[in-house]
Coordinates of C-alpha atoms in Angstrom, one line a residue:
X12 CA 157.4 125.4 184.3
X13 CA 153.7 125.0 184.6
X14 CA 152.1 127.9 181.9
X15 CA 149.9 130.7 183.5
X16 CA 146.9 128.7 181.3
X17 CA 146.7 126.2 185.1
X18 CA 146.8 129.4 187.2
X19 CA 143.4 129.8 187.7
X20 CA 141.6 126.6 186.3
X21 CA 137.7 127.1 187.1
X22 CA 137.4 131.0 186.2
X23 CA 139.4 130.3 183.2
X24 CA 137.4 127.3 182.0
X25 CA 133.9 129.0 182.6
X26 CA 135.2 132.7 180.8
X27 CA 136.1 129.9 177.9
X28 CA 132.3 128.0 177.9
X29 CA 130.5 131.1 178.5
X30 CA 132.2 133.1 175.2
X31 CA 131.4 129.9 173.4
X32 CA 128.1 130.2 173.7
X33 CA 127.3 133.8 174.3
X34 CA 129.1 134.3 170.7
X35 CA 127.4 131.8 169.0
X36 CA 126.5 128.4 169.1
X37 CA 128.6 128.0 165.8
X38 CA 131.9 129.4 167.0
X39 CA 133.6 126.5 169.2
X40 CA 130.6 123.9 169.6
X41 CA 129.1 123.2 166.1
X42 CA 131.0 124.7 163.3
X43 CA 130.6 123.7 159.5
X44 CA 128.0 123.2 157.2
X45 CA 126.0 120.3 157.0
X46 CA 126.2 117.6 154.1
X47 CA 123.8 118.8 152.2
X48 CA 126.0 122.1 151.4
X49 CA 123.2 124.8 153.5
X50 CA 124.9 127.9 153.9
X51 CA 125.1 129.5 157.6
X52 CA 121.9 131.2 157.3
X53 CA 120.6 128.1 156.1
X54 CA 121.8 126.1 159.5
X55 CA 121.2 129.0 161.7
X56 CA 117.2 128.5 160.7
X57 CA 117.7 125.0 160.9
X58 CA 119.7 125.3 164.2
X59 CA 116.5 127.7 165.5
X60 CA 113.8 125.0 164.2
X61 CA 115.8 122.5 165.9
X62 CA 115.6 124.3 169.3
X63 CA 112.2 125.2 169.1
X64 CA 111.7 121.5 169.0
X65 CA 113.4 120.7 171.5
X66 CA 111.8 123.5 173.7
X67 CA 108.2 121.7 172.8
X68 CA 109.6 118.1 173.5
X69 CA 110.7 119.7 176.8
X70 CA 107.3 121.4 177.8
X71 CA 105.7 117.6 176.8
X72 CA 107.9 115.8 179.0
X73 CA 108.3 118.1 182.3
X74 CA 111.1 116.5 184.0
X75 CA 111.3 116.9 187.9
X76 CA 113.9 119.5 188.5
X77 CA 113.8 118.1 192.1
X78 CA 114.5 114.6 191.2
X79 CA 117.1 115.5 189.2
X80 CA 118.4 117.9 191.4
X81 CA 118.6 115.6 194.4
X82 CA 120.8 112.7 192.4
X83 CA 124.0 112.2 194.5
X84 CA 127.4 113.7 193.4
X85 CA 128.9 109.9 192.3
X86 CA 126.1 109.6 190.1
X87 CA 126.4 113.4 188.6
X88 CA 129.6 112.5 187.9
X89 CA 129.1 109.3 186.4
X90 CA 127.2 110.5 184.1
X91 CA 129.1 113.7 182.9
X92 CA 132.2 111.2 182.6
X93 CA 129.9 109.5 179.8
X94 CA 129.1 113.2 178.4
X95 CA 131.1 113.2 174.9
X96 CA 133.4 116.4 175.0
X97 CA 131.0 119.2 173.5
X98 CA 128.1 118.3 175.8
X99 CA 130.9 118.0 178.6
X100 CA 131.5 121.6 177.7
X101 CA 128.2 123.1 177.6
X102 CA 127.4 121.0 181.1
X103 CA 130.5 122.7 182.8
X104 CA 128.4 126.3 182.1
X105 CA 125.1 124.8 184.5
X106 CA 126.9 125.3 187.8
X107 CA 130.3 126.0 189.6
X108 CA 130.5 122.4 190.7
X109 CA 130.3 121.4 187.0
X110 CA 133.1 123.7 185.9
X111 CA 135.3 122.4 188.1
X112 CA 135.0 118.5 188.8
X113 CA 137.3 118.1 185.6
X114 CA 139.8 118.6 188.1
X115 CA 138.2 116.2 191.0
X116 CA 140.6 113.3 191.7
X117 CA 137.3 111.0 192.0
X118 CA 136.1 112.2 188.8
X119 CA 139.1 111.7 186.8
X120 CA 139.5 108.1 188.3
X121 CA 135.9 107.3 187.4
X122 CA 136.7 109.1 183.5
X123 CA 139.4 106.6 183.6
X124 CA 137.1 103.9 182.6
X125 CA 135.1 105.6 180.7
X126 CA 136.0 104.0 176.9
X127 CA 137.9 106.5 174.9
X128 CA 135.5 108.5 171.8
X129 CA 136.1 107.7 168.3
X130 CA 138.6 109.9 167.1
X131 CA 138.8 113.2 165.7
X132 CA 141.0 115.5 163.2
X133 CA 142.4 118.6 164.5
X134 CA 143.7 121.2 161.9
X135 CA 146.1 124.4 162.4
X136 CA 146.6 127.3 160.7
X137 CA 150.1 127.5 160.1
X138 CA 150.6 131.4 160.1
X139 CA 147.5 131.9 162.7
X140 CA 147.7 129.6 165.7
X141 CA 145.6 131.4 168.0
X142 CA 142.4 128.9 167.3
X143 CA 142.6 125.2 166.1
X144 CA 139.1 123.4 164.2
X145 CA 138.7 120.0 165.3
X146 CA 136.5 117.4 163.4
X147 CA 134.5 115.2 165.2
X148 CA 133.4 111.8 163.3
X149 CA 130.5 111.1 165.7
X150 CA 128.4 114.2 165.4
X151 CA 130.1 115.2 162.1
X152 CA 131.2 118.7 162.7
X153 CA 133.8 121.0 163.7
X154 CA 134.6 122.5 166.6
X155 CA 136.8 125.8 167.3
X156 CA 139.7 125.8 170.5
X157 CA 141.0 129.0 171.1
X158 CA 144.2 129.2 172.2
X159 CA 144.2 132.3 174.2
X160 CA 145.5 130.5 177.2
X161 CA 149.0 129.9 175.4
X162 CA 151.9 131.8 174.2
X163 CA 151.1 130.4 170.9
X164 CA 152.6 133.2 169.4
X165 CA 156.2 131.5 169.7
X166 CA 155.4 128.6 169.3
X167 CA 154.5 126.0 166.4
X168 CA 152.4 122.9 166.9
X169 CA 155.0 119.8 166.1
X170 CA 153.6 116.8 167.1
X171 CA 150.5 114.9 168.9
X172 CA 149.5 111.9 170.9
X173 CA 146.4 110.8 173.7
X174 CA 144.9 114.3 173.9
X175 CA 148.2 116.5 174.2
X176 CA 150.0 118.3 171.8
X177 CA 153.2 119.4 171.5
X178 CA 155.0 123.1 170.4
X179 CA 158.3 124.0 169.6
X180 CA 159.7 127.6 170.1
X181 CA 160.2 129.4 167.2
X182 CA 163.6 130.7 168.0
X183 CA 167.4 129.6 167.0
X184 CA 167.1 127.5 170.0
X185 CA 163.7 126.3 171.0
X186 CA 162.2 124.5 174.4
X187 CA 159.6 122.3 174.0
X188 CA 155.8 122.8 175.2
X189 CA 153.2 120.1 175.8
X190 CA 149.5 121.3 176.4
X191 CA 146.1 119.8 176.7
X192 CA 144.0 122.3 174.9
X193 CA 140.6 120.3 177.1
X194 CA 141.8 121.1 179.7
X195 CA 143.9 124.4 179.0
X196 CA 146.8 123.5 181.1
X197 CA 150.6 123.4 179.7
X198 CA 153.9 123.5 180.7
X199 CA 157.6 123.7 179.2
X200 CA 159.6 121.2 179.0
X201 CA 163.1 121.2 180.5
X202 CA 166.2 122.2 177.6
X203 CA 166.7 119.9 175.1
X204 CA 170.8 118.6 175.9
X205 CA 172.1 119.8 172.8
X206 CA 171.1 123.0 171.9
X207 CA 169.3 122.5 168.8
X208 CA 166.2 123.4 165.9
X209 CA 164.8 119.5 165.9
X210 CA 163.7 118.8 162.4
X211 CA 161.4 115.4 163.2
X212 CA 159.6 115.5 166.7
X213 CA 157.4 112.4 167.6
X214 CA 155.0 111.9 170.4
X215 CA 153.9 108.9 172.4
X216 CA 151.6 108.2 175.4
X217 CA 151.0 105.0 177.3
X218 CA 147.0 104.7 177.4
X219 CA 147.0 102.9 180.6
X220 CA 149.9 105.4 182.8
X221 CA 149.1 108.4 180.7
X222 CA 153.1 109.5 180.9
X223 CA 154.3 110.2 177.4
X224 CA 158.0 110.4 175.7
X225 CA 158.9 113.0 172.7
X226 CA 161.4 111.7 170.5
X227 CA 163.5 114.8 168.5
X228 CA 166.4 114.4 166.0
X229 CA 168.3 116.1 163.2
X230 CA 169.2 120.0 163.6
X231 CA 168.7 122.9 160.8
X232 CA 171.7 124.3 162.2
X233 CA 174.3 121.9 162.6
X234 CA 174.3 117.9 161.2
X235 CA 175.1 114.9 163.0
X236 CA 173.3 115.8 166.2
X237 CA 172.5 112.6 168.1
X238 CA 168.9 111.8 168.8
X239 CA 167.4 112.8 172.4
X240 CA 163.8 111.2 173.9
X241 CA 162.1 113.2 176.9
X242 CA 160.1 111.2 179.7
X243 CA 157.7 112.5 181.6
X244 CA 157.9 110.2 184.7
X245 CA 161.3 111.3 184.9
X246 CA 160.9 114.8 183.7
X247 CA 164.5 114.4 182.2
X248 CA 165.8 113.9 178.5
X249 CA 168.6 111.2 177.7
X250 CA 170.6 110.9 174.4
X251 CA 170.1 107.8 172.5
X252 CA 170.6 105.4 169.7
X253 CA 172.5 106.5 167.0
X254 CA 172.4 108.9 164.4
X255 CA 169.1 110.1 161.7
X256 CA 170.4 107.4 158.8
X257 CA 169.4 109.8 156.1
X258 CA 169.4 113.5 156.2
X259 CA 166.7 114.6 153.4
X260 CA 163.1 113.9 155.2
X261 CA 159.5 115.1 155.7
X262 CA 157.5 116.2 158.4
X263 CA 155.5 113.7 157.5
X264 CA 155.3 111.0 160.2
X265 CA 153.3 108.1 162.2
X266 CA 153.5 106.3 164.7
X267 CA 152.8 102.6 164.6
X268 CA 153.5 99.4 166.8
X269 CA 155.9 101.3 169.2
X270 CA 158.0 103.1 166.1
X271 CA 157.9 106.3 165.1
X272 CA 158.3 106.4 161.1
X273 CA 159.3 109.3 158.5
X274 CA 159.1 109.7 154.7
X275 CA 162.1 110.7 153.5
X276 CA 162.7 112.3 149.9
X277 CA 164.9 112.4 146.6
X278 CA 164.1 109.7 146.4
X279 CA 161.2 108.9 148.5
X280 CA 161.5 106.5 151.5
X281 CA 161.1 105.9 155.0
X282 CA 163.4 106.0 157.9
X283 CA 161.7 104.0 161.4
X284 CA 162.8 104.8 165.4
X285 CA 162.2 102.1 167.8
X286 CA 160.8 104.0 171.3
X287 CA 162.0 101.0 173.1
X288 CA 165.6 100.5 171.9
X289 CA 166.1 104.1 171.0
X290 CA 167.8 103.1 167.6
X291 CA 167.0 104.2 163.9
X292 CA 166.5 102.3 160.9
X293 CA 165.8 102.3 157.2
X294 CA 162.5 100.5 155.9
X295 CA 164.1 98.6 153.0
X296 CA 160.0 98.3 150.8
X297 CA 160.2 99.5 147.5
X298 CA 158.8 103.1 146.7
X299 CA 155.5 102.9 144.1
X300 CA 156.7 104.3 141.1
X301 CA 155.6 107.7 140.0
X302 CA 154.5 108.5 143.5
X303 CA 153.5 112.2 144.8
X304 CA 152.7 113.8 148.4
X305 CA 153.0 110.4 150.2
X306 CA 151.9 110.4 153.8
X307 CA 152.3 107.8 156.6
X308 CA 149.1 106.7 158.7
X309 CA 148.9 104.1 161.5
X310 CA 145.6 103.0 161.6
X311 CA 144.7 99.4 163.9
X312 CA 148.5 98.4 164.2
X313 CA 148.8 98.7 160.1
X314 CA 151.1 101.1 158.6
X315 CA 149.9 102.8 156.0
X316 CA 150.7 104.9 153.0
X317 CA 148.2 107.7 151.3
X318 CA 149.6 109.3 148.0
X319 CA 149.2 110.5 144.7
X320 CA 150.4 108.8 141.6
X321 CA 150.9 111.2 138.5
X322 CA 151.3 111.2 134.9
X323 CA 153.5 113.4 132.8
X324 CA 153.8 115.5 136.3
X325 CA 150.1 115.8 136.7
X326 CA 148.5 113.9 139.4
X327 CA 145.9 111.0 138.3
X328 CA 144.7 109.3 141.0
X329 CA 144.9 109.2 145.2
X330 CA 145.6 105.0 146.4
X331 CA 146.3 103.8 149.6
X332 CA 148.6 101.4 150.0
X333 CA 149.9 99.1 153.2
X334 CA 153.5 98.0 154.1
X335 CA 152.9 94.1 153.9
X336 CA 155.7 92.7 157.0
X337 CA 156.3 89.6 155.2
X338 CA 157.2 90.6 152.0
X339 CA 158.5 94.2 153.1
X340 CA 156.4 95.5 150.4
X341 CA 153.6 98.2 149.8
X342 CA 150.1 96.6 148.6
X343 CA 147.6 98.3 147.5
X344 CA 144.2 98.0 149.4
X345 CA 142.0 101.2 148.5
X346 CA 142.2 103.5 145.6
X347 CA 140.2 107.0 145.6
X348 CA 137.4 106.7 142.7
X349 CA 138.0 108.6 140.0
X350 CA 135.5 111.5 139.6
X351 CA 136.0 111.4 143.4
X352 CA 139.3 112.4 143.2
X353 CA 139.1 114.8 140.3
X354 CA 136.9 116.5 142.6
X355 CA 139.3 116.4 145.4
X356 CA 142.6 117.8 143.1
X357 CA 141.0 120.2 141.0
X358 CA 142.9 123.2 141.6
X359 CA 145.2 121.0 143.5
X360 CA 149.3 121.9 142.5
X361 CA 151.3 118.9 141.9
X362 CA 149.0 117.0 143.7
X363 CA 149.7 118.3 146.7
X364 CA 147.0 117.4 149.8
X365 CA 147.1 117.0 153.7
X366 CA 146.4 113.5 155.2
X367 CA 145.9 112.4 158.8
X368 CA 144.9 109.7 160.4
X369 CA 144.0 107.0 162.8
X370 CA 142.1 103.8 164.0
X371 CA 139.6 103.3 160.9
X372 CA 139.5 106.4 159.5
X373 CA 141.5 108.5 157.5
X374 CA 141.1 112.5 156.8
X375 CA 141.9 114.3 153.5
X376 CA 142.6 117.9 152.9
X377 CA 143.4 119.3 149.7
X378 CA 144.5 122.7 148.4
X379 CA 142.2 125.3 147.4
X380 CA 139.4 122.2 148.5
X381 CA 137.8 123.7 151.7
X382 CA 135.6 120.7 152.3
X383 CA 137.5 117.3 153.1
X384 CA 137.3 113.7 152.6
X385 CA 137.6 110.7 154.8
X386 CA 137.7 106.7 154.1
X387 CA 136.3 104.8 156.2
X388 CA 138.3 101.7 156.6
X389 CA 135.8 99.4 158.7
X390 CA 132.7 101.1 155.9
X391 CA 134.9 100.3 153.0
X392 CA 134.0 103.9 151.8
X393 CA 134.2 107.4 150.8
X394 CA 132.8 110.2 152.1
X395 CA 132.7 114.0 152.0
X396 CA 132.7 116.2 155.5
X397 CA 131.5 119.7 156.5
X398 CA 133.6 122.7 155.5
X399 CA 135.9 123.2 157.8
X400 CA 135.8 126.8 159.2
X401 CA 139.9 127.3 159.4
X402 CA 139.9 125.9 155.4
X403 CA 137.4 128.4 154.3
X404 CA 139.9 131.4 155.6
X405 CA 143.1 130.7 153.9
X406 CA 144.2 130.6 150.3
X407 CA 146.9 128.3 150.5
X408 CA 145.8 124.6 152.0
X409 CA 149.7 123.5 151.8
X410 CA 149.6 126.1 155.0
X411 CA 147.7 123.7 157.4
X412 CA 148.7 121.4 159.8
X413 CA 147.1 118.7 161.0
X414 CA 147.0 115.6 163.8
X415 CA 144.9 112.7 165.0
X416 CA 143.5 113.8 167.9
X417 CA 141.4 112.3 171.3
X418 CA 140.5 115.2 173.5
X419 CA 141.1 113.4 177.0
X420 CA 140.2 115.2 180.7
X421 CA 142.5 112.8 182.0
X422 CA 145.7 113.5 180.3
X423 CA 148.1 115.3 182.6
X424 CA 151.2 117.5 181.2

């Protein structure tokens, strides 16, 4: 069922660019304070100084509007494909053509081969999921998406992959929905064969076709469900492999080298699905001793593992550590500095914090911490980031939800 949210594509789309920035320029395009900590007033000046500098540079440079205005539609659209996504948005506002070549075959061909952006953090809300932040690395800020083109209040954001993400109803028995929020289109997916609550939901999407599978197992209602994968290229779901080998685990998954891996708890582990043969496993690598909040990350074909190691039940220190194939062991490769991470727990319970990740880059949210941390795998380094708006609303940080996240035009639902 294709959701109301594609009914109408270019009105919709231009009511959502035109609130943006009527509102202000701070509510979906730059949210978040800068580095330095300046307040809102603070960037709002700064903001205004910027513009008026721009306004100047403008006046000195006096670009022929005729020029420009004659340039032939391939080239207009070669060069919006090359737009990253905020300018994209504001360019879709200039004229109806604009608004609407995000849904031109040509266009979308040509975006195609366009290199994907670095990418970004996305973070929910867990009791309010009418608007999402989203972190972008590049221009280090946050961005707002509304979701007032989807029934979001039914439904709860479970999974993520290639720009689409993925809800499950909130009911006894849930469908699936998949959604490009770019885009604003969604649809449901067709019932699930066994009538079920999935506890672990993983997503997948081949870069090249764009089709993606979903991957749900386990039930909160009934145990010994079998495990069921969607495809989109058939639209159809088929029961596979056999059953979840352990029944205690997290939400707390990634996906890595064409598995999907869980933690699992009491003790902690991890349990791995194999997208190609359908079939679960247990990942026999010792456990770090002492370990707290642990967190799985596939970043450049490694799988990683972000938690918190504590002392007489008070967390000490945040490490990173990588599942070494040969050996099946986890090494150690980065630990948070100290007065870093004091910072980052301090009125942290249990050590409990929010991780996600993906290519070189890892993101950090803690609780009662509005602002958040990333490593920088390929800078060997630490590094604080705006406050995010979402974080700065809530009192409980445990509440958020997050996902790696690369806002594609192209990726169909």
């Amino acid at each position: 069922m294709i959701g109301s949210g594609s009914c109408y594509p270019v009105r919709q789309n231009c009511a959502l660019h035109e609130e943006e920035r009527s509102g202000s320029e701070q509510d979906l395009l730059e949210v978040g304070r800068g580095e330095d900590g300046k307040g809102e007033e603070e960037d709002g000046a700064a903001a205004g100084t910027t513009q008026m500098e721009a306004e100047q540079g403008d006046s000195a440079t006096q670009l022929d509007g005729g020029l420009w205005g004659s340039l032939p539609e391939d080239l207009q659209d070669r060069i919006l494909a090359w737009l990253p996504f905020p300018a994209f948005a504001r360019a879709c506002t200039v004229c109806k053509r604009w608004n609407s070549v995000m849904y031109s075959h040509s266009f979308l061909e040509m975006y195609r081969r366009v290199p994907s952006p670095e990418p970004c953090f996305l973070m929910f809300e867990a009791k309010d999921r009418s608007m999402c932040s989203v972190y972008n690395p590049a221009s280090n800020r946050w961005h707002r998406i509304p979701f007032t083109f989807f029934h979001y209040e039914t439904k709860f954001p479970c999974a993520a992959a290639g720009g689409l993400l993925c809800f499950c109803g909130v009911s006894a028995y849930p469908s699936l929905s998949v959604c490009n929020p770019v885009t604003r289109r969604w649809r449901e997916l067709p019932p699930m064969l066994h009538k079920r609550f999935p506890n672990l939901v993983g997503m997948v999407v081949d870069p090249q076709t764009r089709a993606y599978k979903i991957v749900v197992a386990g039930d909160y209602y009934e145990d010994n469900v079998r495990t069921e994968v969607y495809d989109s290229t058939s639209n159809t779901w088929r029961i596979t492999g056999n059953h979840l080998p352990i029944a205690n685990y997290t939400l707390r998954n990634a996906f890595c080298n064409g598995f999907h891996f869980w933690v699992t708890r009491d003790p902690y582990g991890v349990i791995a699905f194999n997208m190609q043969h359908g079939v679960w496993s247990v990942v026999r690598a010792p456990m770090p001793s002492f370990l707290t909040s642990p967190h799985l990350v596939g970043c450049q074909r490694r799988l990683l593992m972000v938690g918190g190691l504590k002392k007489h039940a008070i967390p000490k220190n945040i490490r990173i550590w990588e599942l070494e194939q040969s050996t099946m062991n986890w090494v150690e490769i980065v630990r948070m500095p100290h007065t870093l991470c004091k910072r980052f727990l301090k009125d942290s319970r249990n050590g409990d914090f929010m991780c996600v990740g993906h290519n070189d880059l890892i993101c950090l949210t803690s609780y009662k911490c509005p602002h958040a941390l990333i490593y920088d795998f390929s800078k060997r380094s630490w590094r604080w980031v705006p406050s995010c708006p979402l974080l700065t609303d809530i009192e409980d940080y445990r509440s958020t939800i997050g996902f790696p996240f690369n806002p594609r035009l192209d990726a169909p639902v």
